[in-house]
Coordinates of C-alpha atoms and ligand atoms in Angstrom, one line a residue:
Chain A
X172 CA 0.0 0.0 0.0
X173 CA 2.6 2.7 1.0
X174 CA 5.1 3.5 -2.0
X175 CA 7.6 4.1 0.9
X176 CA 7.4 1.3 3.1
X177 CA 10.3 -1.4 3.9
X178 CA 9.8 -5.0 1.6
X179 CA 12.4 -7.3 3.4
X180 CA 14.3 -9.6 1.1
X181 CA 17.5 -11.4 1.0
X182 CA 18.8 -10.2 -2.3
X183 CA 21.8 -8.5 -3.7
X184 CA 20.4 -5.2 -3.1
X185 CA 18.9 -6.0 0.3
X186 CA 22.3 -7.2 1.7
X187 CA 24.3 -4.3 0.6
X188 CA 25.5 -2.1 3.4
X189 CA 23.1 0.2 4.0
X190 CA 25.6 3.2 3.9
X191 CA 26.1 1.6 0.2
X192 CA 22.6 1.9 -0.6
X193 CA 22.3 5.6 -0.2
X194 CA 25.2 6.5 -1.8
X195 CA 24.3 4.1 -4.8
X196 CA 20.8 5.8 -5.3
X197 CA 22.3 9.5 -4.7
X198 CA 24.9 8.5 -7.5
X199 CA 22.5 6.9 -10.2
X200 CA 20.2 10.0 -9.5
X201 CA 23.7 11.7 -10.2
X202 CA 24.3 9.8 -13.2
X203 CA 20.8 10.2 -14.5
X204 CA 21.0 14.2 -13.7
X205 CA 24.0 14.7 -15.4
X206 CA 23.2 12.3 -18.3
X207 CA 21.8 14.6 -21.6
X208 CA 20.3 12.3 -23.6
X209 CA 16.8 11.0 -23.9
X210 CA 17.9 7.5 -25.3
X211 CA 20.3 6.9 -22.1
X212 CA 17.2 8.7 -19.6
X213 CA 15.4 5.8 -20.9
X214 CA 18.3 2.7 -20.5
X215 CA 18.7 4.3 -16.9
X216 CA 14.7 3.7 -16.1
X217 CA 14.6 0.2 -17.6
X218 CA 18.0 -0.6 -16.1
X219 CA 16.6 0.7 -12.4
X220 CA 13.6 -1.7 -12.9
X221 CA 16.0 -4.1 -13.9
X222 CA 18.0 -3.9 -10.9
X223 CA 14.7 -4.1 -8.9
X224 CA 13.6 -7.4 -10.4
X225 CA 16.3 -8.6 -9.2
X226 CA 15.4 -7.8 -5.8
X227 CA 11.8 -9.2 -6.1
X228 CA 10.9 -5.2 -6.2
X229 CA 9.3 -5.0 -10.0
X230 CA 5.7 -4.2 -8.6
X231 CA 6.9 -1.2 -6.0
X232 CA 8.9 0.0 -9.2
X233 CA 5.9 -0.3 -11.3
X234 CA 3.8 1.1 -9.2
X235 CA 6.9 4.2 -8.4
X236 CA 7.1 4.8 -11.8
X237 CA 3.6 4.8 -13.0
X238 CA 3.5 7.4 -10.1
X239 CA 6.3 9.5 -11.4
X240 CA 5.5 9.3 -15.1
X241 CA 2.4 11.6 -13.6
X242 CA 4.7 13.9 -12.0
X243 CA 6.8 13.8 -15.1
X244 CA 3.9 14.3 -17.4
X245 CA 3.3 17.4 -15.3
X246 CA 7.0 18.8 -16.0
X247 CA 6.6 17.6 -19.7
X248 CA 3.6 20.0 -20.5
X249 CA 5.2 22.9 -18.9
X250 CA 8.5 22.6 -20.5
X251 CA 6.8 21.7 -23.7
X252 CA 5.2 25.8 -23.8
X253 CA 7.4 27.5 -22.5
X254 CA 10.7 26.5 -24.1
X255 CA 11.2 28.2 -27.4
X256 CA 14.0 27.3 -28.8
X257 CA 14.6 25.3 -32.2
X258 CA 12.1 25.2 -35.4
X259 CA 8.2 25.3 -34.5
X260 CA 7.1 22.6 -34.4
X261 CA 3.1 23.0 -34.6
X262 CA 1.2 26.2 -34.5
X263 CA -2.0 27.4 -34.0
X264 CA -3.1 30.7 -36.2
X265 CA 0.1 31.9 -36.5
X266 CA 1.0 31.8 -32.7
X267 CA 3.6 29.1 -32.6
X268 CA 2.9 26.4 -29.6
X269 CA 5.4 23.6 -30.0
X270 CA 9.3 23.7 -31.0
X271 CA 11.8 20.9 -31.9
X272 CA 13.6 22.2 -29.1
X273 CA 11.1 22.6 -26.4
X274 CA 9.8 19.0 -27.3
X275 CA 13.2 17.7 -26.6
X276 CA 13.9 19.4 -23.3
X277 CA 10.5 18.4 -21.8
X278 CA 11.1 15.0 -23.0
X279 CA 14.9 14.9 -21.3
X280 CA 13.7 16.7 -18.4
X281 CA 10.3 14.8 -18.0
X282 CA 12.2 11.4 -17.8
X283 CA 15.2 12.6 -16.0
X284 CA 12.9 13.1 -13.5
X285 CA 11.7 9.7 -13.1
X286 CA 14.7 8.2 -13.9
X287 CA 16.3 10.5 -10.7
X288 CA 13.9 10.1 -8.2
X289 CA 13.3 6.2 -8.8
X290 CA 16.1 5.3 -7.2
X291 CA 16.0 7.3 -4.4
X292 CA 12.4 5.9 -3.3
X293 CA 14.0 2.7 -4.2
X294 CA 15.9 3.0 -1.5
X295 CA 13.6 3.1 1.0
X296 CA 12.0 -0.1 0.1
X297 CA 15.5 -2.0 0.9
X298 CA 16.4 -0.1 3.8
X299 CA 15.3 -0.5 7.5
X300 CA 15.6 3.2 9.0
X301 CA 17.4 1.8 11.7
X302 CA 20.2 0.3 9.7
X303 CA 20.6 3.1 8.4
X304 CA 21.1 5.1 11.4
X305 CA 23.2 2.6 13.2
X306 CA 25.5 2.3 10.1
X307 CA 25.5 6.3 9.6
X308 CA 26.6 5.8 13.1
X309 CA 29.4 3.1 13.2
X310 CA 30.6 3.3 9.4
X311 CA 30.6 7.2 8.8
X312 CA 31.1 8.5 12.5
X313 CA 27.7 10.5 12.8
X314 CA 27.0 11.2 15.2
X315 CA 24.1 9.1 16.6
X316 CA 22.0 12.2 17.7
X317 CA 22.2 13.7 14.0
X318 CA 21.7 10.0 12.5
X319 CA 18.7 9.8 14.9
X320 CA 17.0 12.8 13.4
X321 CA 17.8 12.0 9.7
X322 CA 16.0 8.8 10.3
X323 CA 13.3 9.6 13.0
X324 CA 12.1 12.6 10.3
X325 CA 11.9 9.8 7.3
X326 CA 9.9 7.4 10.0
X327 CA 7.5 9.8 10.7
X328 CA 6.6 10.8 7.4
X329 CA 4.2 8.0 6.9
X330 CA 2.7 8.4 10.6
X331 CA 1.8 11.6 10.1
X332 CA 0.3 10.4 6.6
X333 CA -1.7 8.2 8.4
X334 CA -3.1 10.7 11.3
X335 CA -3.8 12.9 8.6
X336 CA -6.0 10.3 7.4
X337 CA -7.3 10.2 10.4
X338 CA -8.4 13.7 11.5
X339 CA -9.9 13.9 8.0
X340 CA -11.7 10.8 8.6
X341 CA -12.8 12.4 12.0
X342 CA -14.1 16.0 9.8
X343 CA -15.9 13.6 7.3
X344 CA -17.6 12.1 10.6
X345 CA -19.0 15.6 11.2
X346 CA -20.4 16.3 8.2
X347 CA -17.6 17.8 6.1
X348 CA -17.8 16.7 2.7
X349 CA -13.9 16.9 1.1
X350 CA -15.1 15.4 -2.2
X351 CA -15.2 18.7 -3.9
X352 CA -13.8 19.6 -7.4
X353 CA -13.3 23.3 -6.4
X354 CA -9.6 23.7 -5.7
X355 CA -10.1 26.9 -3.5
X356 CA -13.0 25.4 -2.0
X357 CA -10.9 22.0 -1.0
X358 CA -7.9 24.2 0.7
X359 CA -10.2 25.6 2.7
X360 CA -11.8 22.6 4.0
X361 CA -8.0 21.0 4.2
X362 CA -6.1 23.9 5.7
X363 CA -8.0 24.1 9.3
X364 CA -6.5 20.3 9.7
X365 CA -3.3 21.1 10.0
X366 CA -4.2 22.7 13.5
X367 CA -5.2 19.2 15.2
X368 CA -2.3 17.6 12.9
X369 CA 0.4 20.1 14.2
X370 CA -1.0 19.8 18.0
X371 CA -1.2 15.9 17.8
X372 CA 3.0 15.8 16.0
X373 CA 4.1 18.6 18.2
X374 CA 2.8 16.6 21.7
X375 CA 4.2 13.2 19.8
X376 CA 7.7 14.9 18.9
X377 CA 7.5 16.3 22.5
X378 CA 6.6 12.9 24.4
X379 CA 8.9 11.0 22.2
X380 CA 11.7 13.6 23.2
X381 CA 11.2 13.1 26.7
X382 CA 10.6 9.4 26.3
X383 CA 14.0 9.0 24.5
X384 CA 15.7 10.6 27.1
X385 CA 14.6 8.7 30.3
X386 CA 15.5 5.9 28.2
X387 CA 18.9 7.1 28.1
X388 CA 19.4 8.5 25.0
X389 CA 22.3 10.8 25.9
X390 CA 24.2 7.5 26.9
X391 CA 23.9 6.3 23.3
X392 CA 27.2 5.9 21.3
X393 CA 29.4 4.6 18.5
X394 CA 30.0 1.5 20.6
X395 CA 26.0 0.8 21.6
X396 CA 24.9 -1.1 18.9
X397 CA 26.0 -4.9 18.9
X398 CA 25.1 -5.1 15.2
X399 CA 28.2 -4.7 13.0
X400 CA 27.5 -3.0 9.6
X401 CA 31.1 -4.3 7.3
X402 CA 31.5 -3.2 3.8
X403 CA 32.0 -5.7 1.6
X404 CA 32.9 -6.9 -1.7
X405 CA 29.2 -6.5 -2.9
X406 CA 29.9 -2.9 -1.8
X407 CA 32.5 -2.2 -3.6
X408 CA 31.5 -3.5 -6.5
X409 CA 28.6 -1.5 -6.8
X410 CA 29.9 1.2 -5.9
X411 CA 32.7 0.8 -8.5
X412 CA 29.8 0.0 -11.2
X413 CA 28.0 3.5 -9.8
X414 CA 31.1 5.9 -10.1
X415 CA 31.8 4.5 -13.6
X416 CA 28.4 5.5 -14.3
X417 CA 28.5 9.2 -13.4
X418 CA 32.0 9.2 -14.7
X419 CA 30.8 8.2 -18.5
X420 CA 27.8 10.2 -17.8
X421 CA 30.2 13.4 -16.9
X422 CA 32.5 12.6 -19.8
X423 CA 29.7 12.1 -23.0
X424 CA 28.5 16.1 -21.3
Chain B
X239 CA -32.1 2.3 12.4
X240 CA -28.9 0.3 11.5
X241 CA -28.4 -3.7 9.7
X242 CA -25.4 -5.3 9.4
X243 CA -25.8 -7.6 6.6
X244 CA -23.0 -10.4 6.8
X245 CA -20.6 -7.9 6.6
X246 CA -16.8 -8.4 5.8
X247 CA -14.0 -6.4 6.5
X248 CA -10.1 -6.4 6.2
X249 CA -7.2 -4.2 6.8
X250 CA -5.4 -4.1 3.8
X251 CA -2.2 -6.4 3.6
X252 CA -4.1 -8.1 6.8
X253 CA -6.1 -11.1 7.4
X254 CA -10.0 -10.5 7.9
X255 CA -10.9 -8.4 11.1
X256 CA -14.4 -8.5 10.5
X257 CA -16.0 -11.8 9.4
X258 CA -19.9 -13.0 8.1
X259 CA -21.2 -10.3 11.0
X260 CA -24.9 -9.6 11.1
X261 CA -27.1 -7.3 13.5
X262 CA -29.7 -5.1 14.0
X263 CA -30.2 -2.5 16.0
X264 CA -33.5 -0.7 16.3
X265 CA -34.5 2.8 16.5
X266 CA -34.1 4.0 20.1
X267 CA -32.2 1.5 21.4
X268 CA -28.9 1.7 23.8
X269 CA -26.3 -1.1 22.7
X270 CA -23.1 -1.6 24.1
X271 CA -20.5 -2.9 22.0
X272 CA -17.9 -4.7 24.0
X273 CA -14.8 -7.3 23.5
X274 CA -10.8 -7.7 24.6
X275 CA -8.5 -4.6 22.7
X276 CA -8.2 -5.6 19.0
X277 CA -11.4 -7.8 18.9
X278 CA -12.8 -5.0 16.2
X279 CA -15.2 -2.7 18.2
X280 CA -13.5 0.4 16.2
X281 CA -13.8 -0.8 13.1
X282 CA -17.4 -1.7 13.5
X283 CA -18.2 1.6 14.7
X284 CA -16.5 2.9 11.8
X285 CA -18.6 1.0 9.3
X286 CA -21.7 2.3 10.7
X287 CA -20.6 5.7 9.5
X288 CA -19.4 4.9 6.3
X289 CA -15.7 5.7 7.7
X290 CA -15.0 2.1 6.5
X291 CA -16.7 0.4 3.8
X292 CA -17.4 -3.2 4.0
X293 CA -15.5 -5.6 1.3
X294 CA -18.5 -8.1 1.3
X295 CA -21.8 -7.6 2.8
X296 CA -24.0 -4.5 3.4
X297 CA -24.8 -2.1 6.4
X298 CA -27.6 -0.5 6.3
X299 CA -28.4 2.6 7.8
X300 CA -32.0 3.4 7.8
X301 CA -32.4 1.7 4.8
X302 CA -29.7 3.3 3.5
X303 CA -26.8 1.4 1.9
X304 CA -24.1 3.2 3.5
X305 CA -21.2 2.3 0.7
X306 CA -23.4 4.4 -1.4
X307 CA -23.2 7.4 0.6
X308 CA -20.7 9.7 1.2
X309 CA -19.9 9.9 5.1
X310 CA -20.4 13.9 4.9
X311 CA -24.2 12.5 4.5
X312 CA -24.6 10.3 6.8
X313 CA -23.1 12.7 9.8
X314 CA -26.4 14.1 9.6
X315 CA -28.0 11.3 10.7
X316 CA -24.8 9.7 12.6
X317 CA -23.1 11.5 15.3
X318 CA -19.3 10.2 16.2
X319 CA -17.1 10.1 19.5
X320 CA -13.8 9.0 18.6
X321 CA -11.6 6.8 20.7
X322 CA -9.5 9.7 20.0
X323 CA -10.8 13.1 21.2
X324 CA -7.5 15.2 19.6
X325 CA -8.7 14.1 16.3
X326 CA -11.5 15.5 15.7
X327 CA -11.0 18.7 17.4
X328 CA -9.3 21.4 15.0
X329 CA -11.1 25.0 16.2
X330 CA -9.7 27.4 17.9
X331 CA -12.4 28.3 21.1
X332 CA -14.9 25.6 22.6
X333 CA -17.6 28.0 20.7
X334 CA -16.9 27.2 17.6
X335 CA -15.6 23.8 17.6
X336 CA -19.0 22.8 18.9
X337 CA -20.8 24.8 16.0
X338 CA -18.2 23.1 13.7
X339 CA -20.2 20.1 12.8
X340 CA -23.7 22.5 12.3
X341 CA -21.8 24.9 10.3
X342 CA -21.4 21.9 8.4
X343 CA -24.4 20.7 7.5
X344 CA -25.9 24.1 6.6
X345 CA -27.4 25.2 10.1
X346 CA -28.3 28.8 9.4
X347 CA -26.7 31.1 11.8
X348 CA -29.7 32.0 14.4
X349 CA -30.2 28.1 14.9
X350 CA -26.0 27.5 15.4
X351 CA -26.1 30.5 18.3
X352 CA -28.6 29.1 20.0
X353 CA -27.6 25.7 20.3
X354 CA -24.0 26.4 21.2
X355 CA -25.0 28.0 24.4
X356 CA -27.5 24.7 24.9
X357 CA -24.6 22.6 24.7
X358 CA -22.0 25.2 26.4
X359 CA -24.4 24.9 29.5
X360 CA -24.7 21.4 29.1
X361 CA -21.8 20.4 29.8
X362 CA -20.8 23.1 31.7
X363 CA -18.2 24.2 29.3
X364 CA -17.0 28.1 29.0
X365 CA -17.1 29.4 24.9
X366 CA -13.7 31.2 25.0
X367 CA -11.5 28.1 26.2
X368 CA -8.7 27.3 23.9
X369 CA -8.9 23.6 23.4
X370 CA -6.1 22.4 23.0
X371 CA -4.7 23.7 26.4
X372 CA -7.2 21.9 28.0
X373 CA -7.0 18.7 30.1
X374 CA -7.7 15.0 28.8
X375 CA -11.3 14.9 30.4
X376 CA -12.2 18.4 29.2
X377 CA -10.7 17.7 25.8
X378 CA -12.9 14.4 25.9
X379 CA -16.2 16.6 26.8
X380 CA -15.3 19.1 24.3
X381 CA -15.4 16.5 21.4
X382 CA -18.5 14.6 23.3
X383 CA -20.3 18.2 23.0
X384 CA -19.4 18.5 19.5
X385 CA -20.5 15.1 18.2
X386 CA -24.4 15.8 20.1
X387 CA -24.8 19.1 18.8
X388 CA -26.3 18.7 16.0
X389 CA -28.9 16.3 17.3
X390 CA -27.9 13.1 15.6
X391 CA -30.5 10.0 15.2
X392 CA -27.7 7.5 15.8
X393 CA -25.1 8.5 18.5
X394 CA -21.7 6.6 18.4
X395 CA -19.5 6.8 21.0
X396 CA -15.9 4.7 21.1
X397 CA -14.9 4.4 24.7
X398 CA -16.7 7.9 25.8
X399 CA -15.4 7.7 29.7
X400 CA -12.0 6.6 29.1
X401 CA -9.8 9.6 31.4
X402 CA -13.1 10.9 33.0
X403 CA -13.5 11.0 36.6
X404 CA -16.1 9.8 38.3
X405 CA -18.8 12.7 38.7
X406 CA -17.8 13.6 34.9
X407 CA -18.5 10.4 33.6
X408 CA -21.8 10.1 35.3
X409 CA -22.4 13.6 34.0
X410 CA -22.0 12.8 30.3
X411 CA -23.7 9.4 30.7
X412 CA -26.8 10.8 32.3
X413 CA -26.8 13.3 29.1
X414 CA -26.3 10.2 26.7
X415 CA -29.1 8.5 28.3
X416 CA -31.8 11.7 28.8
X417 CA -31.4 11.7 25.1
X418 CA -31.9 8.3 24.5
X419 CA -35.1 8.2 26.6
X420 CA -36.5 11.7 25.8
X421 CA -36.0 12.0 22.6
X422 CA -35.3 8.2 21.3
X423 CA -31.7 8.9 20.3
X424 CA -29.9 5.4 19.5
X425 CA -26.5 5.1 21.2
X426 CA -23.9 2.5 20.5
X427 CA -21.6 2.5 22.7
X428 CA -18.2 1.0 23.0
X429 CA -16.6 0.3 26.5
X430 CA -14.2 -1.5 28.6
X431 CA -16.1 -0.7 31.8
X432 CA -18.4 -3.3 32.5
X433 CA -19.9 -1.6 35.6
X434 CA -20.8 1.8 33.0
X435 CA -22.6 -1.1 30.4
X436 CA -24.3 -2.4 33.2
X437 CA -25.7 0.9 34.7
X438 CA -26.7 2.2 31.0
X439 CA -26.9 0.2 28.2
X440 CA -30.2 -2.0 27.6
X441 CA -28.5 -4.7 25.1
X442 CA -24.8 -5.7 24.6
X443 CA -22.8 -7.3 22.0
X444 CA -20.0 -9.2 22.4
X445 CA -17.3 -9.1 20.5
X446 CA -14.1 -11.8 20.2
X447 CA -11.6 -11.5 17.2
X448 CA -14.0 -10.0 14.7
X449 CA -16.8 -12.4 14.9
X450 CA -20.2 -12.1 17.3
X451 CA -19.9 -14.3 20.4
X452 CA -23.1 -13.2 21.6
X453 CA -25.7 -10.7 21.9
X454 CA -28.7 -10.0 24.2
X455 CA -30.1 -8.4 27.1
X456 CA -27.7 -6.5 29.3
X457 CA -28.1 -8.6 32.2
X458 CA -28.3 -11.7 30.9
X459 CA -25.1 -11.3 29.4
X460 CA -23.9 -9.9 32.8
X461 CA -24.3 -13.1 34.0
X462 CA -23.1 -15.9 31.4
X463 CA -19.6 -15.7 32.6
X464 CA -18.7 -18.5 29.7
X465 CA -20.0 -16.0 27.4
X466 CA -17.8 -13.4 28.7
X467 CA -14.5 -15.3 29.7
X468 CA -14.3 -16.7 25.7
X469 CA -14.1 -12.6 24.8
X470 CA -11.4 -12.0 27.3
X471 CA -13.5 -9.9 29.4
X472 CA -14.3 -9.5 32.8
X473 CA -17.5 -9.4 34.0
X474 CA -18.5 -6.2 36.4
X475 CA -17.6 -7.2 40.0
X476 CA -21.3 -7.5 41.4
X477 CA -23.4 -9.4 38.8
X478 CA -19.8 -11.8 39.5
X479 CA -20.4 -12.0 43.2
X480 CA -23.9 -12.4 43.1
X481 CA -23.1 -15.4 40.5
X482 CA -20.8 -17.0 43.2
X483 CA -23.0 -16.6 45.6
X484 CA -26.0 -18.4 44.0
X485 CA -29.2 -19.1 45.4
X486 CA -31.1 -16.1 46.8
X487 CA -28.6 -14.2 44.4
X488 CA -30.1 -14.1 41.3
X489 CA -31.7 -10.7 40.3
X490 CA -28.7 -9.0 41.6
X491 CA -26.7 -6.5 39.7
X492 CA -25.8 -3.6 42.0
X493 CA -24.8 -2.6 44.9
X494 CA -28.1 -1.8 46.5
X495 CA -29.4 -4.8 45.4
X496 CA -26.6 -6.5 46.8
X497 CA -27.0 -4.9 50.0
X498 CA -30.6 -5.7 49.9
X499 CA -30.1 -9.5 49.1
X500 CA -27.6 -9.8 52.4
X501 CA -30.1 -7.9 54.5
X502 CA -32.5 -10.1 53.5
X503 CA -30.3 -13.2 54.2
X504 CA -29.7 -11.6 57.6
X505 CA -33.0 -11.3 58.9
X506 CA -33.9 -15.1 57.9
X507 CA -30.9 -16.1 59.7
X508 CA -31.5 -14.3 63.1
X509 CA -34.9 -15.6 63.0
Ligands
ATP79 N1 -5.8 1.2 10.2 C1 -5.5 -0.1 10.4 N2 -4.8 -0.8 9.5 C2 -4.6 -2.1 9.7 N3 -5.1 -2.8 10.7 C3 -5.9 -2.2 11.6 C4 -6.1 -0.8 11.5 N4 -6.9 -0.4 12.5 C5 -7.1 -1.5 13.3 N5 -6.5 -2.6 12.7 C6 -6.5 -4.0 13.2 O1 -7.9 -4.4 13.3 C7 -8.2 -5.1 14.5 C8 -9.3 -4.5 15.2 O2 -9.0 -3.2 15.5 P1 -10.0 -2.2 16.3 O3 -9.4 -0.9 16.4 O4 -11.4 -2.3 15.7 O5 -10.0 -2.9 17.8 P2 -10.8 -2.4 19.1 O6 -11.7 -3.5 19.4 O7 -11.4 -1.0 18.9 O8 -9.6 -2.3 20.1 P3 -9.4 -1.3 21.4 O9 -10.2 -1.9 22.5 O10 -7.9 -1.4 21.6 O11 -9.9 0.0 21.0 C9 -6.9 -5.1 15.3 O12 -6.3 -6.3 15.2 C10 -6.0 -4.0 14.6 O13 -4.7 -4.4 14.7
MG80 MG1 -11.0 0.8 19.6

């Protein structure tokens, strides 16, 4: 159900240290960002779902991309009127609506998007938040109050999805009807939520605080965690594989 | 006033919560709805309202297939008290969360004014409060006050005492129940305290891992302590003694009677 949620595996990409996997998805969204051609935007997409087949991940990738292709639909139409540059390419009355150039740029910026972000939300699917902390923690010498709030704010995202859901569900209860096709009118139906929704994360931010402290948060350091978080060959193979990739994709610029 | 028709419901990514349930509850009734955390007495109160939407089956509200109507509809017939009180409150005074709801449904503005103060008095709540600052119990009698204002048919309340004190509790049931007698309000109510179901519902269901274990008169159910022990719930403490205590014991539910029934056994010993 939730794009962002953790699907545990034993693959490849699963056992890779998680410190491995961010770095990996920031690079290929590196790679992809620096990359300037539509053909390659496209290799990069297929290769990504690819990659996740081969962690038993092709429906979350489906489902991501389907989701971004809307978001990169989005960029495609504004790109596609308001970059001018090349022959026109259709026109309307003599006004000119479409160039080669503009149809290129949204079609290179459209996908770059997707191919970008993909990863990243990849990521999340082979990552346990607290790996990552402890192995910002042990391998990169974070420390674990900063790793903490990198991770706590990505864990809370979906809980405050949800109570959201929640308090709207508790509005609909009392008669507010959200299903409304007027823009204007649905912000101001939405925006009076985010009073309960602030009160509820401020007291949970606030009781969590507390709660993390009598447990002895302070106390917490490099040496806490009993779980060991190597790199490996696997890491440095893909890692090796990922740096080659921004390098080409620097070098055909 | 509401049918469950063999309804079904799951969680996504979850195994069914709700299975083949079926009930009826009539117009003017008081029902409590009881069962161990996690037997499903949330979720039932949320397909009532149309919150939740059954995956097989129909609940009928009125008549009134409520898959086919949106939830904003049925509030006018249906009011809500969530387990939760912080979630449904989002004004800034006591005044106008509890004309919140009204406002909603297209109360004109005469009708609202007048019924805020009603319900102010009511509950003996002061207009100018800022919510959110308030305690637990107030917070919980705030979202009560806003849930009855606009004079639902069907009142649903999830665990309405939970963090009351005493004299509060007995405050906001003796509203619930003036209602329910005066002007035929139906109230389903969901609650861990046996001794509050005793006192004030009529008719309880029982609840155990989704499915009906039982349903019937409130005493009756009181007293089938099979019934209650296969839901994971303890009976209230008198109906319990008076069970223990058998013969002579039988129409006993509270204290008075109680102390009536060893008077009584007194007397006919010291003659
Ligand atoms: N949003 C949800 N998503 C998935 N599962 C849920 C959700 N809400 C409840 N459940 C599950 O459904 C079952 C019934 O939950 P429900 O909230 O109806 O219980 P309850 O009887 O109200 O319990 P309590 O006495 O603790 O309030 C539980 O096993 C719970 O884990
Ligand atoms: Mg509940």
């Amino acid at each position: 159900m939730n794009l962002l949620s953790v699907m545990p595996g034993d693959s490849f990409l699963h056992r890779l240290n998680p410190v491995t996997k961010l770095a990996a998805a920031f690079l290929y969204g590196i790679g992809c960002i620096l990359c300037d051609s539509i053909a390659m935007e496209v290799v990069f997409i297929l290769l990504m779902l690819l990659i996740s087949a081969s962690a038993g991940l092709l429906p979350r990738a489906l489902a991501l991309t389907r989701r971004l292709l809307v978001l990169g639909l989005f960029m495609f139409v504004i790109q596609l009127l308001f970059v001018r540059t090349g022959a026109p390419l259709l026109s309307l009355g003599g006004v000119t609506l479409v160039t080669t150039g503009g149809l290129r740029s949204a079609l290179l910026l459209s996908l770059r998007v997707v191919a970008t972000m993909l990863p990243l939300m990849l990521f999340f699917a082979v990552t346990q938040m607290n790996d990552l902390c402890n192995a910002l923690v042990k391998r990169l010498h974070l420390p674990y109050r900063y790793a903490f709030i990198i991770t706590t704010a990505f864990r809370f995202v979906p809980l405050f999805s949800s109570e959201f859901a929640e308090i709207q569900d508790a509005q609909r209860a009392r008669g507010v009807d959200f299903e409304t096709k007027n823009l204007v009118r649905k912000v101001k139906l939405v925006a009076p939520l985010c009073v309960p929704l602030l009160v509820s994360s401020l007291k949970k931010v606030n009781s969590s605080a507390i709660s993390a402290e009598l447990r002895g948060f302070e106390m917490r350091g490099r040496e806490s965690g009993y779980k060991e978080y190597p790199f490996g060959k696997n890491d440095a193979l893909a890692l090796a594989l990922l740096v080659l990739m921004v390098a080409l994709c620097a070098a055909l610029l | 006033m509401i049918r469950f028709e063999d309804v079904s419901f799951h969680y996504p990514h979850t195994q069914a919560s709700i299975e083949g349930l079926s009930f009826h509850i009539a117009k003017g009734e008081f029902v409590a709805l009881i069962g161990a955390n996690g037997a499903g007495k949330s979720t039932i109160s949320r397909l009532c309202n149309g919150l939740l939407r059954p995956s097989a089956g129909r609940v009928l509200l009125d008549g009134e297939d409520t898959s086919q109507t949106p939830t904003s509809r049925l509030a006018r017939k249906v009011g809500f008290l969530f387990q939760n009180p912080d979630r449904q409150i989002c004004e800034n005074t006591v005044r106008e969360e509890i004309a919140f709801s009204m406002k909603a449904q297209g109360w004109d503005e005469q009708a609202i004014a007048g019924r805020v103060e009603e319900i102010l008095a009511a509950f003996d709540l002061a207009g100018d409060w800022f919510p959110f600052e308030r305690s637990r119990g107030e917070r919980q009698r705030i979202a009560l006050a806003g849930a009855l204002a606009c004079e639902p048919q069907l009142l649903i309340l999830d665990e309405p005492t939970t963090g009351l004190d005493y004299r509060e509790c007995i405050r906001i049931m003796d509203y619930v129940t003036a209602l329910n007698r005066d002007k035929g309000v139906t109230v389903l109510m969901v609650s861990h305290d046996m001794e509050l179901v005793q006192d004030y519902a009529r008719r309880v269901l029982v609840l155990e891992g989704g499915k009906l274990l039982g349903d019937g008169d409130v005493k009756r159910v009181m007293k089938d302590e099979a019934l209650l022990r296969s839901a994971r719930v303890l009976p209230a403490q008198i109906p319990a003694l008076a069970l223990r205590l058998g013969e002579g014991f039988e129409d006993v539910y509270t204290i008075a009677e109680m102390a009536g029934a060893i008077q009584k056994r007194r007397a006919e010993a010291s003659r």
